[in-house]
């Protein structure tokens, strides 16, 4: 049991701290529950920050954010020639972007950044 003898104050989180904690939730082997317990913060607060980041309300224009990605278990199609196997990114507005092993990933990042504006 915890007895609070003084006035409890709200903690203030910088944008950088929020981004770090949200990213920590998505690290391999981690979860929102694990991060909330480790940093003694509410799971609901972490979910709120994740939602804000997805909407673009968090991050101060840093260009960081989440895109929903679904990866098939096998990224190759036997009908495609070698080297053309890859994945297709479908954005919420319906735009499709096909990425193969030959695709310049820097170009993909620039295109996605431009599309998010």
Tab-separated table of N, CA and C in Angstrom:
chain	number	residue	atom	x	y	z
A	1	UNK	N	0.843	-1.168	0.000
A	1	UNK	CA	0.000	0.000	0.000
A	1	UNK	C	0.891	1.236	0.000
A	2	UNK	N	0.456	2.236	-0.762
A	2	UNK	CA	1.209	3.485	-0.847
A	2	UNK	C	0.381	4.597	-0.220
A	3	UNK	N	1.009	5.343	0.662
A	3	UNK	CA	0.338	6.472	1.299
A	3	UNK	C	0.952	7.743	0.738
A	4	UNK	N	0.099	8.564	0.148
A	4	UNK	CA	0.563	9.823	-0.435
A	4	UNK	C	0.334	10.910	0.607
A	5	UNK	N	1.423	11.515	1.032
A	5	UNK	CA	1.319	12.521	2.085
A	5	UNK	C	1.318	13.943	1.548
A	6	UNK	N	1.789	14.120	0.323
A	6	UNK	CA	1.837	15.475	-0.237
A	6	UNK	C	0.968	15.561	-1.469
A	7	UNK	N	1.061	16.680	-2.124
A	7	UNK	CA	0.301	16.889	-3.348
A	7	UNK	C	1.006	16.155	-4.474
A	8	UNK	N	0.273	15.235	-5.120
A	8	UNK	CA	0.852	14.509	-6.250
A	8	UNK	C	0.725	15.380	-7.487
A	9	UNK	N	1.808	15.529	-8.196
A	9	UNK	CA	1.801	16.373	-9.381
A	9	UNK	C	1.841	15.520	-10.634
A	10	UNK	N	1.284	16.066	-11.691
A	10	UNK	CA	1.323	15.373	-12.971
A	10	UNK	C	2.723	15.443	-13.545
A	11	UNK	N	3.133	14.346	-14.121
A	11	UNK	CA	4.415	14.358	-14.807
A	11	UNK	C	4.252	15.000	-16.175
A	12	UNK	N	5.278	15.667	-16.602
A	12	UNK	CA	5.297	16.269	-17.933
A	12	UNK	C	6.246	15.455	-18.801
A	13	UNK	N	5.779	15.060	-19.976
A	13	UNK	CA	6.580	14.257	-20.889
A	13	UNK	C	6.902	15.098	-22.113
A	14	UNK	N	8.171	15.170	-22.476
A	14	UNK	CA	8.547	15.883	-23.695
A	14	UNK	C	8.146	15.028	-24.892
A	15	UNK	N	8.079	15.652	-26.053
A	15	UNK	CA	7.748	14.925	-27.277
A	15	UNK	C	8.778	13.822	-27.515
A	16	UNK	N	10.046	14.109	-27.255
A	16	UNK	CA	11.097	13.114	-27.456
A	16	UNK	C	10.894	11.902	-26.543
A	17	UNK	N	10.514	12.150	-25.285
A	17	UNK	CA	10.251	11.050	-24.354
A	17	UNK	C	9.065	10.215	-24.815
A	18	UNK	N	8.016	10.874	-25.265
A	18	UNK	CA	6.838	10.160	-25.751
A	18	UNK	C	7.195	9.284	-26.950
A	19	UNK	N	7.945	9.862	-27.899
A	19	UNK	CA	8.344	9.096	-29.077
A	19	UNK	C	9.216	7.905	-28.701
A	20	UNK	N	10.121	8.117	-27.748
A	20	UNK	CA	11.003	7.034	-27.309
A	20	UNK	C	10.200	5.905	-26.673
A	21	UNK	N	9.243	6.265	-25.816
A	21	UNK	CA	8.433	5.245	-25.139
A	21	UNK	C	7.525	4.504	-26.115
A	22	UNK	N	6.955	5.216	-27.077
A	22	UNK	CA	6.112	4.559	-28.082
A	22	UNK	C	6.966	3.611	-28.926
A	23	UNK	N	8.148	4.053	-29.316
A	23	UNK	CA	9.043	3.181	-30.089
A	23	UNK	C	9.461	1.969	-29.269
A	24	UNK	N	9.658	2.167	-27.983
A	24	UNK	CA	10.038	1.072	-27.094
A	24	UNK	C	8.940	-0.002	-27.051
A	25	UNK	N	7.688	0.412	-27.159
A	25	UNK	CA	6.564	-0.540	-27.171
A	25	UNK	C	6.639	-1.471	-28.374
A	26	UNK	N	7.187	-0.974	-29.485
A	26	UNK	CA	7.228	-1.748	-30.719
A	26	UNK	C	8.533	-2.515	-30.913
A	27	UNK	N	9.434	-2.409	-29.958
A	27	UNK	CA	10.691	-3.148	-30.056
A	27	UNK	C	10.410	-4.649	-29.967
A	28	UNK	N	11.218	-5.455	-30.644
A	28	UNK	CA	11.018	-6.911	-30.570
A	28	UNK	C	11.017	-7.399	-29.120
A	29	UNK	N	10.018	-8.205	-28.779
A	29	UNK	CA	9.916	-8.764	-27.440
A	29	UNK	C	9.311	-7.824	-26.415
A	30	UNK	N	8.905	-6.637	-26.836
A	30	UNK	CA	8.340	-5.676	-25.899
A	30	UNK	C	6.835	-5.586	-26.106
A	31	UNK	N	6.179	-4.824	-25.239
A	31	UNK	CA	4.739	-4.610	-25.353
A	31	UNK	C	4.372	-3.341	-24.600
A	32	UNK	N	3.160	-2.872	-24.844
A	32	UNK	CA	2.674	-1.690	-24.146
A	32	UNK	C	2.635	-1.960	-22.644
A	33	UNK	N	2.183	-3.146	-22.271
A	33	UNK	CA	2.105	-3.492	-20.847
A	33	UNK	C	3.484	-3.474	-20.198
A	34	UNK	N	4.461	-4.079	-20.870
A	34	UNK	CA	5.820	-4.134	-20.316
A	34	UNK	C	6.398	-2.724	-20.139
A	35	UNK	N	6.228	-1.873	-21.153
A	35	UNK	CA	6.774	-0.512	-21.079
A	35	UNK	C	6.049	0.297	-20.004
A	36	UNK	N	4.735	0.129	-19.901
A	36	UNK	CA	3.988	0.883	-18.890
A	36	UNK	C	4.429	0.501	-17.480
A	37	UNK	N	4.653	-0.778	-17.265
A	37	UNK	CA	5.119	-1.211	-15.935
A	37	UNK	C	6.534	-0.728	-15.652
A	38	UNK	N	7.388	-0.830	-16.648
A	38	UNK	CA	8.795	-0.441	-16.471
A	38	UNK	C	8.943	1.043	-16.141
A	39	UNK	N	8.089	1.877	-16.736
A	39	UNK	CA	8.208	3.326	-16.544
A	39	UNK	C	7.116	3.893	-15.638
A	40	UNK	N	6.329	3.001	-15.045
A	40	UNK	CA	5.271	3.388	-14.107
A	40	UNK	C	4.321	4.422	-14.706
A	41	UNK	N	3.833	4.095	-15.900
A	41	UNK	CA	2.842	4.949	-16.539
A	41	UNK	C	1.658	4.084	-16.994
A	42	UNK	N	0.562	4.704	-17.225
A	42	UNK	CA	-0.656	4.005	-17.613
A	42	UNK	C	-0.551	3.469	-19.042
A	43	UNK	N	-1.104	2.264	-19.252
A	43	UNK	CA	-1.154	1.705	-20.605
A	43	UNK	C	-1.996	2.605	-21.501
A	44	UNK	N	-3.069	3.152	-20.944
A	44	UNK	CA	-3.946	4.021	-21.732
A	44	UNK	C	-3.190	5.242	-22.259
A	45	UNK	N	-2.264	5.760	-21.463
A	45	UNK	CA	-1.480	6.907	-21.897
A	45	UNK	C	-0.599	6.525	-23.093
A	46	UNK	N	0.020	5.354	-23.024
A	46	UNK	CA	0.847	4.893	-24.146
A	46	UNK	C	-0.004	4.693	-25.399
A	47	UNK	N	-1.184	4.114	-25.239
A	47	UNK	CA	-2.064	3.922	-26.397
A	47	UNK	C	-2.491	5.277	-26.967
A	48	UNK	N	-2.720	6.251	-26.107
A	48	UNK	CA	-3.079	7.597	-26.573
A	48	UNK	C	-1.944	8.194	-27.383
A	49	UNK	N	-0.709	8.074	-26.893
A	49	UNK	CA	0.438	8.603	-27.622
A	49	UNK	C	0.609	7.897	-28.964
A	50	UNK	N	0.388	6.579	-28.995
A	50	UNK	CA	0.486	5.838	-30.261
A	50	UNK	C	-0.548	6.355	-31.257
A	51	UNK	N	-1.773	6.571	-30.799
A	51	UNK	CA	-2.850	7.078	-31.655
A	51	UNK	C	-2.505	8.492	-32.154
A	52	UNK	N	-1.981	9.325	-31.262
A	52	UNK	CA	-1.597	10.683	-31.652
A	52	UNK	C	-0.491	10.651	-32.705
A	53	UNK	N	0.456	9.752	-32.537
A	53	UNK	CA	1.551	9.644	-33.492
A	53	UNK	C	1.033	9.215	-34.857
A	54	UNK	N	0.122	8.240	-34.892
A	54	UNK	CA	-0.458	7.784	-36.161
A	54	UNK	C	-1.216	8.911	-36.862
A	55	UNK	N	-1.910	9.742	-36.105
A	55	UNK	CA	-2.675	10.853	-36.681
A	55	UNK	C	-1.792	12.026	-37.076
A	56	UNK	N	-0.552	12.030	-36.605
A	56	UNK	CA	0.341	13.149	-36.886
A	56	UNK	C	0.256	14.252	-35.862
A	57	UNK	N	-0.442	13.989	-34.743
A	57	UNK	CA	-0.589	14.995	-33.698
A	57	UNK	C	0.575	14.980	-32.710
A	58	UNK	N	1.488	14.062	-32.899
A	58	UNK	CA	2.626	13.937	-31.994
A	58	UNK	C	3.876	13.848	-32.842
A	59	UNK	N	4.894	14.527	-32.469
A	59	UNK	CA	6.136	14.416	-33.210
A	59	UNK	C	6.663	15.733	-33.714
A	60	UNK	N	5.854	16.779	-33.605
A	60	UNK	CA	6.347	18.108	-33.957
A	60	UNK	C	6.863	18.225	-35.374
A	61	UNK	N	6.240	17.481	-36.320
A	61	UNK	CA	6.670	17.589	-37.707
A	61	UNK	C	7.961	16.874	-37.993
A	62	UNK	N	8.325	15.890	-37.174
A	62	UNK	CA	9.571	15.174	-37.395
A	62	UNK	C	9.486	14.190	-38.533
A	63	UNK	N	8.260	13.933	-39.039
A	63	UNK	CA	8.100	12.971	-40.109
A	63	UNK	C	8.016	11.544	-39.612
A	64	UNK	N	8.062	11.350	-38.309
A	64	UNK	CA	7.959	10.011	-37.774
A	64	UNK	C	6.508	9.630	-37.655
A	65	UNK	N	6.249	8.362	-37.815
A	65	UNK	CA	4.888	7.893	-37.705
A	65	UNK	C	4.823	6.412	-37.980
A	66	UNK	N	3.626	5.889	-37.958
A	66	UNK	CA	3.427	4.474	-38.191
A	66	UNK	C	2.594	4.281	-39.430
A	67	UNK	N	2.923	3.274	-40.181
A	67	UNK	CA	2.102	2.829	-41.277
A	67	UNK	C	1.760	1.381	-41.001
A	68	UNK	N	0.511	1.017	-41.220
A	68	UNK	CA	0.119	-0.369	-41.041
A	68	UNK	C	0.693	-1.191	-42.194
A	69	UNK	N	1.389	-2.253	-41.865
A	69	UNK	CA	1.999	-3.105	-42.880
A	69	UNK	C	1.628	-4.541	-42.576
A	70	UNK	N	1.154	-5.245	-43.595
A	70	UNK	CA	0.857	-6.659	-43.458
A	70	UNK	C	1.826	-7.416	-44.350
A	71	UNK	N	2.609	-8.302	-43.752
A	71	UNK	CA	3.578	-9.077	-44.510
A	71	UNK	C	3.061	-10.497	-44.692
A	72	UNK	N	3.007	-10.963	-45.933
A	72	UNK	CA	2.622	-12.359	-46.131
A	72	UNK	C	3.730	-13.273	-45.620
A	73	UNK	N	3.381	-14.524	-45.338
A	73	UNK	CA	4.393	-15.453	-44.825
A	73	UNK	C	5.456	-15.744	-45.866
A	74	UNK	N	5.098	-15.707	-47.136
A	74	UNK	CA	6.071	-15.911	-48.209
A	74	UNK	C	6.009	-14.701	-49.114
A	75	UNK	N	7.157	-14.054	-49.296
A	75	UNK	CA	7.185	-12.823	-50.087
A	75	UNK	C	7.536	-13.072	-51.547
A	76	UNK	N	7.393	-14.293	-52.019
A	76	UNK	CA	7.730	-14.554	-53.414
A	76	UNK	C	6.540	-15.151	-54.137
A	77	UNK	N	6.496	-14.880	-55.408
A	77	UNK	CA	5.467	-15.424	-56.276
A	77	UNK	C	6.186	-16.272	-57.305
A	78	UNK	N	5.880	-17.569	-57.411
A	78	UNK	CA	6.602	-18.425	-58.352
A	78	UNK	C	6.491	-17.938	-59.789
A	79	UNK	N	5.472	-17.145	-60.106
A	79	UNK	CA	5.303	-16.656	-61.468
A	79	UNK	C	6.256	-15.502	-61.793
A	80	UNK	N	6.868	-14.925	-60.775
A	80	UNK	CA	7.771	-13.794	-60.996
A	80	UNK	C	9.194	-14.281	-61.230
A	81	UNK	N	9.943	-13.595	-62.097
A	81	UNK	CA	11.359	-13.939	-62.266
A	81	UNK	C	12.138	-13.684	-60.984
A	82	UNK	N	13.271	-14.372	-60.798
A	82	UNK	CA	14.117	-14.166	-59.611
A	82	UNK	C	14.462	-12.694	-59.471
A	83	UNK	N	14.423	-12.194	-58.239
A	83	UNK	CA	14.769	-10.801	-57.966
A	83	UNK	C	13.575	-9.864	-57.995
A	84	UNK	N	12.445	-10.329	-58.565
A	84	UNK	CA	11.255	-9.493	-58.614
A	84	UNK	C	10.313	-9.766	-57.450
A	85	UNK	N	10.623	-10.763	-56.627
A	85	UNK	CA	9.772	-11.053	-55.473
A	85	UNK	C	9.868	-9.884	-54.496
A	86	UNK	N	8.798	-9.584	-53.841
A	86	UNK	CA	8.817	-8.464	-52.912
A	86	UNK	C	7.519	-8.363	-52.166
A	87	UNK	N	7.164	-7.158	-51.838
A	87	UNK	CA	5.904	-6.946	-51.136
A	87	UNK	C	5.228	-5.701	-51.683
A	88	UNK	N	3.946	-5.620	-51.434
A	88	UNK	CA	3.155	-4.487	-51.887
A	88	UNK	C	2.669	-3.729	-50.668
A	89	UNK	N	2.886	-2.422	-50.673
A	89	UNK	CA	2.445	-1.558	-49.586
A	89	UNK	C	1.155	-0.896	-50.052
A	90	UNK	N	0.094	-1.063	-49.266
A	90	UNK	CA	-1.184	-0.442	-49.592
A	90	UNK	C	-1.465	0.613	-48.531
A	91	UNK	N	-1.518	1.871	-48.956
A	91	UNK	CA	-1.756	2.980	-48.041
A	91	UNK	C	-3.253	3.151	-47.798
A	92	UNK	N	-3.628	3.808	-46.701
A	92	UNK	CA	-5.049	3.962	-46.367
A	92	UNK	C	-5.887	4.599	-47.472
A	93	UNK	N	-5.266	5.441	-48.306
A	93	UNK	CA	-6.032	6.076	-49.387
A	93	UNK	C	-6.162	5.182	-50.612
A	94	UNK	N	-5.649	3.928	-50.527
A	94	UNK	CA	-5.779	2.975	-51.620
A	94	UNK	C	-4.578	2.918	-52.548
A	95	UNK	N	-3.609	3.791	-52.376
A	95	UNK	CA	-2.421	3.785	-53.209
A	95	UNK	C	-1.604	2.525	-52.945
A	96	UNK	N	-1.145	1.870	-54.020
A	96	UNK	CA	-0.338	0.658	-53.911
A	96	UNK	C	1.094	0.992	-54.305
A	97	UNK	N	2.042	0.489	-53.551
A	97	UNK	CA	3.458	0.688	-53.828
A	97	UNK	C	4.130	-0.676	-53.753
A	98	UNK	N	4.695	-1.140	-54.872
A	98	UNK	CA	5.340	-2.449	-54.907
A	98	UNK	C	6.833	-2.280	-54.674
A	99	UNK	N	7.373	-3.018	-53.714
A	99	UNK	CA	8.786	-2.949	-53.352
A	99	UNK	C	9.406	-4.320	-53.599
A	100	UNK	N	10.464	-4.343	-54.388
A	100	UNK	CA	11.179	-5.595	-54.654
A	100	UNK	C	12.593	-5.475	-54.121
A	101	UNK	N	13.348	-6.540	-54.281
A	101	UNK	CA	14.746	-6.544	-53.828
A	101	UNK	C	15.561	-5.504	-54.585
A	102	UNK	N	15.128	-5.157	-55.784
A	102	UNK	CA	15.869	-4.180	-56.602
A	102	UNK	C	15.466	-2.734	-56.310
A	103	UNK	N	14.431	-2.523	-55.493
A	103	UNK	CA	13.926	-1.178	-55.219
A	103	UNK	C	14.888	-0.415	-54.322
A	104	UNK	N	15.132	0.838	-54.678
A	104	UNK	CA	15.966	1.722	-53.863
A	104	UNK	C	15.151	2.142	-52.636
A	105	UNK	N	15.539	1.672	-51.449
A	105	UNK	CA	14.767	1.942	-50.241
A	105	UNK	C	14.779	3.410	-49.846
A	106	UNK	N	15.837	4.131	-50.182
A	106	UNK	CA	15.854	5.577	-49.924
A	106	UNK	C	14.785	6.280	-50.755
A	107	UNK	N	14.610	5.821	-51.989
A	107	UNK	CA	13.575	6.383	-52.839
A	107	UNK	C	12.185	6.087	-52.267
A	108	UNK	N	11.973	4.873	-51.773
A	108	UNK	CA	10.689	4.508	-51.157
A	108	UNK	C	10.415	5.422	-49.967
A	109	UNK	N	11.418	5.645	-49.124
A	109	UNK	CA	11.251	6.517	-47.956
A	109	UNK	C	10.884	7.932	-48.382
A	110	UNK	N	11.540	8.453	-49.424
A	110	UNK	CA	11.230	9.814	-49.901
A	110	UNK	C	9.812	9.888	-50.459
A	111	UNK	N	9.413	8.869	-51.232
A	111	UNK	CA	8.062	8.852	-51.799
A	111	UNK	C	7.024	8.811	-50.688
A	112	UNK	N	7.215	7.946	-49.699
A	112	UNK	CA	6.252	7.848	-48.600
A	112	UNK	C	6.178	9.149	-47.812
A	113	UNK	N	7.318	9.793	-47.621
A	113	UNK	CA	7.324	11.091	-46.916
A	113	UNK	C	6.533	12.132	-47.696
A	114	UNK	N	6.698	12.173	-49.005
A	114	UNK	CA	5.954	13.126	-49.826
A	114	UNK	C	4.462	12.820	-49.821
A	115	UNK	N	4.102	11.548	-49.835
A	115	UNK	CA	2.689	11.170	-49.838
A	115	UNK	C	1.996	11.488	-48.525
A	116	UNK	N	2.725	11.539	-47.437
A	116	UNK	CA	2.141	11.799	-46.120
A	116	UNK	C	1.872	13.274	-45.892
A	117	UNK	N	2.371	14.163	-46.746
A	117	UNK	CA	2.177	15.605	-46.556
A	117	UNK	C	0.797	16.024	-46.893
